[in-house]
Short mmCIF file of C-alpha atoms and ligand atoms in Angstrom, two decimals:
data_model
loop_
_atom_site.label_atom_id
_atom_site.label_comp_id
_atom_site.label_asym_id
_atom_site.label_seq_id
_atom_site.Cartn_x
_atom_site.Cartn_y
_atom_site.Cartn_z
CA UNK A 1 -0.14 0.35 -0.07
CA UNK A 2 1.37 3.54 -0.54
CA UNK A 3 -1.54 5.51 0.56
CA UNK A 4 -0.49 8.54 3.39
CA UNK A 5 -2.26 8.96 6.27
CA UNK A 6 -3.29 5.72 7.63
CA UNK A 7 -4.98 4.71 10.01
CA UNK A 8 -5.79 0.59 11.31
CA UNK A 9 -8.01 -0.45 13.59
CA UNK A 10 -7.84 -4.07 15.05
CA UNK A 11 -11.05 -5.17 16.46
CA UNK A 12 -11.93 -8.79 17.45
CA UNK A 13 -14.79 -9.61 20.08
CA UNK A 14 -18.33 -7.95 20.42
CA UNK A 15 -17.18 -5.21 22.55
CA UNK A 16 -14.72 -4.39 20.53
CA UNK A 17 -17.34 -3.77 17.55
CA UNK A 18 -19.10 -1.53 20.43
CA UNK A 19 -16.39 1.21 21.13
CA UNK A 20 -14.61 0.99 17.49
CA UNK A 21 -18.23 1.89 15.41
CA UNK A 22 -18.23 5.59 16.42
CA UNK A 23 -14.81 6.42 16.12
CA UNK A 24 -14.64 4.83 12.36
CA UNK A 25 -16.82 7.23 11.66
CA UNK A 26 -16.07 9.98 13.21
CA UNK A 27 -12.71 9.30 11.31
CA UNK A 28 -14.30 9.60 8.13
CA UNK A 29 -14.66 12.76 8.71
CA UNK A 30 -11.03 13.47 8.60
CA UNK A 31 -8.48 13.21 5.33
CA UNK A 32 -7.50 9.85 6.60
CA UNK A 33 -7.53 6.61 5.31
CA UNK A 34 -9.00 3.56 6.88
CA UNK A 35 -8.16 -0.07 7.16
CA UNK A 36 -10.20 -2.44 9.19
CA UNK A 37 -8.35 -5.61 10.58
CA UNK A 38 -11.02 -8.25 12.18
CA UNK A 39 -9.12 -10.75 13.85
CA UNK A 40 -12.23 -13.41 14.20
CA UNK A 41 -11.68 -13.90 17.80
CA UNK A 42 -15.48 -13.60 17.91
CA UNK A 43 -17.16 -15.23 15.01
CA UNK A 44 -20.24 -16.33 15.50
CA UNK A 45 -22.96 -14.10 13.56
CA UNK A 46 -24.92 -12.77 16.78
CA UNK A 47 -21.45 -11.77 18.29
CA UNK A 48 -19.89 -10.54 15.46
CA UNK A 49 -21.78 -10.19 12.10
CA UNK A 50 -24.90 -8.74 12.92
CA UNK A 51 -22.99 -5.96 15.27
CA UNK A 52 -21.13 -4.82 12.16
CA UNK A 53 -24.44 -4.76 10.12
CA UNK A 54 -26.55 -2.93 13.12
CA UNK A 55 -23.44 -0.40 13.98
CA UNK A 56 -22.64 0.37 10.41
CA UNK A 57 -19.06 -0.53 10.55
CA UNK A 58 -17.76 -1.34 6.98
CA UNK A 59 -16.77 -4.35 6.00
CA UNK A 60 -13.05 -5.84 7.22
CA UNK A 61 -10.64 -4.96 4.65
CA UNK A 62 -8.58 -8.30 5.99
CA UNK A 63 -10.31 -10.98 8.25
CA UNK A 64 -7.28 -13.02 10.12
CA UNK A 65 -10.29 -15.96 11.11
CA UNK A 66 -8.38 -16.94 14.34
CA UNK A 67 -11.84 -18.80 16.11
CA UNK A 68 -11.47 -19.67 19.25
CA UNK A 69 -8.51 -21.63 21.66
CA UNK A 70 -6.45 -21.57 25.02
CA UNK A 71 -4.98 -18.12 25.07
CA UNK A 72 -1.88 -19.00 23.86
CA UNK A 73 -3.32 -20.32 20.91
CA UNK A 74 -5.66 -17.37 20.49
CA UNK A 75 -2.68 -14.68 20.90
CA UNK A 76 -0.34 -16.19 18.99
CA UNK A 77 -2.22 -17.42 15.67
CA UNK A 78 -3.10 -12.95 15.97
CA UNK A 79 0.30 -12.25 16.26
CA UNK A 80 1.56 -14.07 13.35
CA UNK A 81 -1.47 -13.54 10.82
CA UNK A 82 -1.48 -9.83 11.30
CA UNK A 83 2.40 -8.85 11.52
CA UNK A 84 2.57 -9.79 7.17
CA UNK A 85 -0.51 -7.32 7.26
CA UNK A 86 1.03 -4.45 9.49
CA UNK A 87 3.84 -4.75 7.26
CA UNK A 88 1.99 -4.51 4.05
CA UNK A 89 -0.44 -1.73 5.14
CA UNK A 90 2.46 0.27 7.03
CA UNK A 91 -0.30 2.33 9.15
CA UNK A 92 0.44 5.52 10.38
CA UNK A 93 -1.33 4.45 13.43
CA UNK A 94 -3.04 1.26 14.96
CA UNK A 95 -5.80 2.04 17.31
CA UNK A 96 -7.12 -1.22 19.53
CA UNK A 97 -9.55 -1.04 21.93
CA UNK A 98 -10.26 -2.26 25.31
CA UNK A 99 -8.71 -5.44 26.85
CA UNK A 100 -9.34 -8.33 24.80
CA UNK A 101 -6.96 -10.98 23.66
CA UNK A 102 -7.27 -9.21 20.09
CA UNK A 103 -6.17 -6.06 21.87
CA UNK A 104 -2.91 -7.45 23.40
CA UNK A 105 -2.00 -9.85 20.15
CA UNK A 106 -2.00 -6.83 17.87
CA UNK A 107 -0.72 -4.32 19.76
CA UNK A 108 2.49 -6.21 20.70
CA UNK A 109 2.95 -7.20 16.74
CA UNK A 110 2.93 -3.31 16.18
CA UNK A 111 5.12 -2.59 18.84
CA UNK A 112 7.78 -4.54 17.83
CA UNK A 113 7.48 -3.53 13.86
CA UNK A 114 7.53 0.04 15.65
CA UNK A 115 4.15 1.61 13.89
CA UNK A 116 2.57 3.64 16.74
CA UNK A 117 -0.49 2.50 19.07
CA UNK A 118 -3.54 4.15 19.93
CA UNK A 119 -5.28 2.41 22.87
CA UNK A 120 -9.08 3.44 23.47
CA UNK A 121 -10.24 2.56 27.19
CA UNK A 122 -6.63 2.87 28.50
CA UNK A 123 -6.07 3.14 32.28
CA UNK A 124 -8.56 0.67 34.09
CA UNK A 125 -7.36 -1.31 36.42
CA UNK A 126 -9.00 -4.39 38.67
CA UNK A 127 -6.19 -5.27 40.45
CA UNK A 128 -7.14 -8.50 40.07
CA UNK A 129 -4.46 -10.44 38.07
CA UNK A 130 -6.64 -13.60 37.82
CA UNK A 131 -8.35 -12.05 34.89
CA UNK A 132 -7.18 -12.27 31.68
CA UNK A 133 -8.04 -8.70 30.54
CA UNK A 134 -6.03 -7.34 33.72
CA UNK A 135 -2.90 -8.90 32.29
CA UNK A 136 -3.82 -7.90 28.45
CA UNK A 137 -5.01 -3.85 29.93
CA UNK A 138 -1.51 -3.65 31.69
CA UNK A 139 0.74 -4.83 28.98
CA UNK A 140 -1.13 -2.81 26.43
CA UNK A 141 -0.99 0.57 28.56
CA UNK A 142 3.12 0.15 28.89
CA UNK A 143 3.42 -0.82 24.82
CA UNK A 144 0.97 1.83 22.98
CA UNK A 145 1.90 5.60 22.71
CA UNK A 146 -1.01 7.23 23.19
CA UNK A 147 -3.69 6.58 26.13
CA UNK A 148 -7.35 7.79 25.40
CA UNK A 149 -9.08 7.45 29.15
CA UNK A 150 -12.49 7.18 29.74
CA UNK A 151 -13.21 7.89 33.64
CA UNK A 152 -10.79 9.21 36.05
CA UNK A 153 -9.61 6.02 38.06
CA UNK A 154 -7.62 5.87 34.33
CA UNK A 155 -5.87 8.83 34.90
CA UNK A 156 -4.61 8.30 38.30
CA UNK A 157 -3.50 4.59 37.16
CA UNK A 158 -1.63 5.28 34.31
CA UNK A 159 0.07 8.25 36.46
CA UNK A 160 0.72 5.97 39.04
CA UNK A 161 2.94 2.96 36.39
CA UNK A 162 5.35 6.23 35.31
CA UNK A 163 3.19 6.60 31.95
CA UNK A 164 3.99 9.82 29.91
CA UNK A 165 1.32 12.76 30.90
CA UNK A 166 1.70 13.88 27.09
CA UNK A 167 0.41 10.86 25.88
CA UNK A 168 -2.80 10.81 27.62
CA UNK A 169 -6.12 12.19 26.64
CA UNK A 170 -9.34 11.50 28.77
CA UNK A 171 -11.59 11.37 26.39
CA UNK A 172 -14.89 9.89 27.45
CA UNK A 173 -16.50 6.93 26.55
CA UNK A 174 -16.68 5.66 22.53
CA UNK A 175 -19.23 2.94 23.96
CA UNK A 176 -21.37 5.59 25.88
CA UNK A 177 -21.54 7.19 21.96
CA UNK A 178 -22.85 4.05 20.59
CA UNK A 179 -25.41 3.84 23.06
CA UNK A 180 -26.53 7.66 22.85
CA UNK A 181 -26.88 7.19 19.51
CA UNK A 182 -28.48 4.01 19.30
CA UNK A 183 -31.20 4.68 21.87
CA UNK A 184 -33.90 5.40 19.45
CA UNK A 185 -33.32 2.38 17.49
CA UNK A 186 -33.50 0.28 21.17
CA UNK A 187 -35.94 -2.79 21.00
CA UNK A 188 -37.91 -4.30 23.97
CA UNK A 189 -41.16 -6.35 23.85
CA UNK A 190 -41.04 -7.23 27.54
CA UNK A 191 -44.45 -6.28 29.16
CA UNK A 192 -44.00 -7.16 32.74
CA UNK A 193 -41.30 -5.86 35.48
CA UNK A 194 -38.08 -7.93 34.83
CA UNK A 195 -34.27 -7.97 35.94
CA UNK A 196 -32.19 -8.76 33.09
CA UNK A 197 -28.86 -11.25 33.46
CA UNK A 198 -25.76 -11.97 31.84
CA UNK A 199 -22.80 -14.04 32.79
CA UNK A 200 -19.87 -15.24 30.95
CA UNK A 201 -16.46 -14.26 32.83
CA UNK A 202 -14.32 -17.62 33.39
CA UNK A 203 -14.59 -16.91 37.26
CA UNK A 204 -18.13 -17.38 37.27
CA UNK A 205 -18.91 -19.51 34.29
CA UNK A 206 -16.07 -21.70 33.94
CA UNK A 207 -16.15 -24.39 37.22
CA UNK A 208 -19.62 -26.14 38.39
CA UNK A 209 -19.31 -24.27 41.89
CA UNK A 210 -19.49 -20.92 40.01
CA UNK A 211 -22.45 -22.01 37.94
CA UNK A 212 -24.36 -23.85 40.74
CA UNK A 213 -24.19 -20.10 42.79
CA UNK A 214 -25.80 -18.61 40.00
CA UNK A 215 -28.19 -21.16 39.67
CA UNK A 216 -29.46 -20.34 43.71
CA UNK A 217 -29.16 -16.75 42.66
CA UNK A 218 -31.73 -17.27 39.74
CA UNK A 219 -33.80 -19.70 41.93
CA UNK A 220 -33.70 -17.09 45.13
CA UNK A 221 -34.29 -14.06 42.75
CA UNK A 222 -38.33 -13.66 42.30
CA UNK A 223 -38.30 -10.85 39.59
CA UNK A 224 -38.89 -12.22 36.48
CA UNK A 225 -35.22 -12.80 35.11
CA UNK A 226 -34.39 -12.33 31.30
CA UNK A 227 -31.19 -14.34 30.65
CA UNK A 228 -29.23 -13.98 26.54
CA UNK A 229 -26.44 -16.82 27.47
CA UNK A 230 -23.13 -15.94 26.15
CA UNK A 231 -21.56 -19.21 24.32
CA UNK A 232 -18.91 -19.56 26.75
CA UNK A 233 -22.11 -19.85 29.37
CA UNK A 234 -23.40 -22.54 27.40
CA UNK A 235 -20.86 -24.30 26.71
CA UNK A 236 -19.89 -24.52 30.78
CA UNK A 237 -23.73 -25.28 31.50
CA UNK A 238 -23.68 -28.53 28.91
CA UNK A 239 -20.72 -29.52 30.29
CA UNK A 240 -21.10 -29.52 33.79
CA UNK A 241 -24.55 -31.39 33.48
CA UNK A 242 -26.56 -27.70 34.56
CA UNK A 243 -28.64 -26.86 31.56
CA UNK A 244 -31.46 -28.08 32.58
CA UNK A 245 -31.27 -27.24 36.12
CA UNK A 246 -31.46 -23.83 35.04
CA UNK A 247 -34.08 -24.20 32.14
CA UNK A 248 -36.33 -25.54 35.10
CA UNK A 249 -36.43 -22.06 36.95
CA UNK A 250 -40.00 -20.41 36.69
CA UNK A 251 -39.11 -17.00 36.39
CA UNK A 252 -36.16 -17.74 34.22
CA UNK A 253 -36.19 -17.41 30.56
CA UNK A 254 -32.89 -18.35 28.70
CA UNK A 255 -32.09 -16.49 25.67
CA UNK A 256 -29.92 -16.79 22.71
CA UNK A 257 -27.31 -13.38 22.73
CA UNK A 258 -29.47 -10.33 21.84
CA UNK A 259 -28.26 -8.03 18.69
CA UNK A 260 -27.01 -4.52 20.08
CA UNK A 261 -31.02 -2.98 19.57
CA UNK A 262 -32.28 -5.60 21.66
CA UNK A 263 -29.76 -5.90 24.70
CA UNK A 264 -30.00 -1.86 24.93
CA UNK A 265 -33.79 -2.03 24.72
CA UNK A 266 -33.51 -4.67 27.75
CA UNK A 267 -31.34 -2.67 29.65
CA UNK A 268 -33.19 0.60 29.36
CA UNK A 269 -36.59 -0.88 30.40
CA UNK A 270 -35.25 -3.41 33.05
CA UNK A 271 -35.54 -3.09 36.94
CA UNK A 272 -32.34 -3.54 37.42
CA UNK A 273 -29.51 -5.58 35.50
CA UNK A 274 -27.20 -8.49 37.29
CA UNK A 275 -23.85 -8.47 35.30
CA UNK A 276 -19.99 -9.58 35.29
CA UNK A 277 -19.82 -7.83 32.27
CA UNK A 278 -17.32 -4.46 32.15
CA UNK A 279 -19.18 -2.65 29.50
CA UNK A 280 -22.76 -3.45 31.41
CA UNK A 281 -21.88 -1.31 34.24
CA UNK A 282 -21.19 1.75 32.17
CA UNK A 283 -24.16 1.47 29.79
CA UNK A 284 -26.40 1.27 33.05
CA UNK A 285 -24.67 4.20 34.78
CA UNK A 286 -25.45 5.95 31.38
CA UNK A 287 -29.04 4.78 31.44
CA UNK A 288 -29.47 5.55 34.94
CA UNK A 289 -30.61 1.69 35.61
CA UNK A 290 -29.35 -0.52 39.02
CA UNK A 291 -26.84 -2.60 38.32
CA UNK A 292 -26.01 -5.16 40.45
CA UNK A 293 -22.44 -6.31 39.73
CA UNK A 294 -21.63 -9.81 40.16
CA UNK A 295 -17.62 -9.55 41.28
CA UNK A 296 -15.21 -9.11 43.90
CA UNK A 297 -13.72 -6.06 42.17
CA UNK A 298 -14.38 -3.34 39.23
CA UNK A 299 -11.94 -2.14 37.13
CA UNK A 300 -14.92 0.79 36.39
CA UNK A 301 -14.76 2.37 39.70
CA UNK A 302 -16.70 5.26 38.06
CA UNK A 303 -19.74 3.39 37.98
CA UNK A 304 -19.57 2.70 41.37
CA UNK A 305 -18.01 6.05 42.82
CA UNK A 306 -20.68 7.81 40.80
CA UNK A 307 -23.02 5.76 39.23
CA UNK A 308 -25.58 3.08 39.67
CA UNK A 309 -23.99 0.27 39.97
CA UNK A 310 -22.90 -1.78 43.02
CA UNK A 311 -20.18 -4.78 43.85
CA UNK A 312 -22.53 -8.05 45.52
CA UNK A 313 -20.68 -9.61 48.04
CA UNK A 314 -23.03 -12.40 48.95
CA UNK A 315 -26.33 -14.18 48.48
CA UNK A 316 -27.67 -12.02 51.14
CA UNK A 317 -26.41 -8.92 49.93
CA UNK A 318 -28.04 -9.23 46.52
CA UNK A 319 -31.17 -9.77 47.71
CA UNK A 320 -30.89 -6.83 49.93
CA UNK A 321 -30.39 -4.77 47.51
CA UNK A 322 -32.70 -5.48 45.02
CA UNK A 323 -35.29 -5.32 47.57
CA UNK A 324 -33.75 -1.70 47.84
CA UNK A 325 -34.34 -1.40 44.42
CA UNK A 326 -38.01 -2.58 44.32
CA UNK A 327 -38.56 -0.26 47.42
CA UNK A 328 -37.11 2.81 44.99
CA UNK A 329 -34.46 3.40 47.71
CA UNK A 330 -31.62 2.46 45.57
CA UNK A 331 -29.29 5.31 44.69
CA UNK A 332 -29.94 6.98 41.81
CA UNK A 333 -26.24 8.11 40.03
CA UNK A 334 -24.93 10.24 37.96
CA UNK A 335 -22.72 10.22 34.87
CA UNK A 336 -18.81 10.34 34.55
CA UNK A 337 -17.67 13.51 33.07
CA UNK A 338 -17.22 13.26 29.09
CA UNK A 339 -19.94 9.83 28.62
CA UNK A 340 -21.82 12.78 26.22
CA UNK A 341 -22.01 11.10 23.31
CA UNK A 342 -18.85 13.07 21.63
CA UNK A 343 -15.70 11.01 22.61
CA UNK A 344 -14.95 9.62 19.28
CA UNK A 345 -15.27 12.87 18.11
CA UNK A 346 -12.61 13.76 20.34
CA UNK A 347 -10.77 10.99 19.95
CA UNK A 348 -10.66 11.97 15.98
CA UNK A 349 -9.63 15.64 16.54
CA UNK A 350 -6.90 14.08 18.67
CA UNK A 351 -5.73 11.37 16.11
CA UNK A 352 -6.09 13.79 12.98
CA UNK A 353 -3.20 16.10 14.25
CA UNK A 354 -1.06 12.66 15.64
CA UNK A 355 -1.22 11.48 12.68
CA UNK A 356 -0.81 14.70 10.75
CA UNK A 357 2.05 15.64 12.53
CA UNK A 358 3.54 12.36 12.03
CA UNK A 359 3.33 12.31 8.06
C1 UD1 B 401 -14.03 -12.64 25.12
C2 UD1 B 401 -12.85 -11.73 25.88
C3 UD1 B 401 -13.63 -10.85 27.07
C4 UD1 B 401 -15.00 -10.63 26.51
C5 UD1 B 401 -15.97 -11.49 26.16
C6 UD1 B 401 -17.22 -10.62 25.40
C7 UD1 B 401 -10.55 -11.87 26.19
C8 UD1 B 401 -9.56 -12.51 27.20
N1 UD1 B 401 -11.85 -12.49 26.74
O1 UD1 B 401 -14.47 -13.64 26.24
O2 UD1 B 401 -12.90 -9.65 27.65
O3 UD1 B 401 -15.62 -9.57 28.14
O4 UD1 B 401 -15.24 -11.87 25.04
O5 UD1 B 401 -18.25 -11.41 24.70
O6 UD1 B 401 -10.37 -11.94 25.44
N2 UD1 B 401 -17.26 -18.53 21.60
C9 UD1 B 401 -18.28 -18.77 20.15
N3 UD1 B 401 -18.48 -18.15 19.82
C10 UD1 B 401 -17.95 -16.55 19.15
C11 UD1 B 401 -16.85 -17.06 19.87
C12 UD1 B 401 -16.85 -17.42 21.29
O7 UD1 B 401 -19.45 -19.64 20.22
O8 UD1 B 401 -17.92 -16.35 18.24
C13 UD1 B 401 -17.30 -19.98 22.37
C14 UD1 B 401 -16.56 -20.65 22.14
O9 UD1 B 401 -16.82 -21.98 22.84
C15 UD1 B 401 -15.44 -20.44 23.02
C16 UD1 B 401 -16.02 -19.38 24.25
O10 UD1 B 401 -17.36 -18.78 23.52
O11 UD1 B 401 -14.49 -20.69 23.44
C17 UD1 B 401 -15.06 -18.21 24.67
O12 UD1 B 401 -14.85 -17.13 23.33
P1 UD1 B 401 -13.54 -16.66 23.77
O13 UD1 B 401 -13.47 -15.47 22.76
O14 UD1 B 401 -11.88 -17.28 24.03
O15 UD1 B 401 -13.23 -15.49 24.84
P2 UD1 B 401 -15.03 -14.52 25.65
O16 UD1 B 401 -15.47 -15.39 27.08
O17 UD1 B 401 -15.88 -14.50 24.44
#
C-alpha cells in the first residue's frame, strides 16, 4: 500500500465493535485512509456479523479468522497472522480497543514493528491478575503510544505506573457514544417487570461451583429474569450437566445472545441488571438503571462512585439490594464526565493531529 495518512483499527470481540463503530465513523470526516482488521476472535453471527451491520461498521479489509482457543493459541495465532498485514499496510497509527486478547496481540505485533499505537479505553485496572483482561490492559498500556482514557481512575492508574503525561487524553467513553446514538432504535418486547442477567466471566462460569452459585441466585430472585446466554456460559452449562437445572426455573427465560439494539432495549426497560460484564456496568450507569455486579472487583470504579453500580458480596447482600431497588430506595447515580456521546469526536480530532504531525 502506498496511500498516506493511514489509520488501522483492530477489532476482534463483541465489545470491540461497540467501541470502534463511532470512532471509525467520526474518522471518515477527516482526511485519512482507514483500514479495518478483524481478528475473528468472535465469529458467530450474533456476536460479530450482526454487530457490524447494526452499528454501521464497514466490512473489514482483512479477516484473520483465528477463532477460539486457549489464550496462548489465540494470541499467537493473531500475532503470526497480523504481522505481514501490518507490514503491508504500514499504518501511521494502529488503534486498539479495550482489553481482549485481540487487543494485546495486535499491540505486541505493532510495537515490534515500531508502528505507533493508540489505546482506546486505557488506564482501567481491576488489580486482579486472575482476570486475563487485566494482564492485557497492563501490557497494552505499557507498549502503546497514546492513551485515551474513559474515567478519572484511568488517569490515576497511568500516572502511578509512570506513563508519560503528554500521551494521556481524558476523552470519555466511545461505548456511550454508540449507546446514545442507538437509543431510539432500541427494542424490547417485555411487558412485565423484569431483571436482565448476563454472566460470562471465566471466574463465574467455568467451574461447576460458580454455576451453582448462579443457579442459586436465579432460584432465590423472585423477579422475572431474562438471561441471554453467552456461548462460553452455554458450553459450561452443558459440560457440567446444569443446563436443564436452569431451564426448570419458572421465572427464568434463557435466550440466545441478543442483537445490540435488542440488548439496549432490554437494559433500558429492566428494573435492574445483574451482570459480570465490564461494559454493561458503564451502559447501565449511562442509562441510570441499577446494576448489581456479580464480581469481587471492578476496573470501572466510577460506575460505583458516581453511577448506579454496586458490587455484590454474597447472596444475602444481593437480595437486600434487590429489595432496595423494588422499594425505590436504591441510589440514583450520575454520569461520569465526558460520557456525553462526543468521545469519538474528541478522539478523532486528536488522532488527526497525531497522524498529520507524523507525516
Ligand atoms: C472475550 C473476552 C472478554 C469479553 C468477551 C465478550 C478475552 C480474554 N476475553 O471472552 O474480555 O468480555 O469476549 O464477549 O479476550 N464462542 C462462540 N462464538 C464466538 C466466539 C466464542 O461460540 O464467536 C465460544 C467458544 O466456545 C469459545 C468461548 O465462546 O471457546 C469463549 O470465547 P473467547 O473468545 O475465548 O472468550 P469470551 O469468553 O468470549
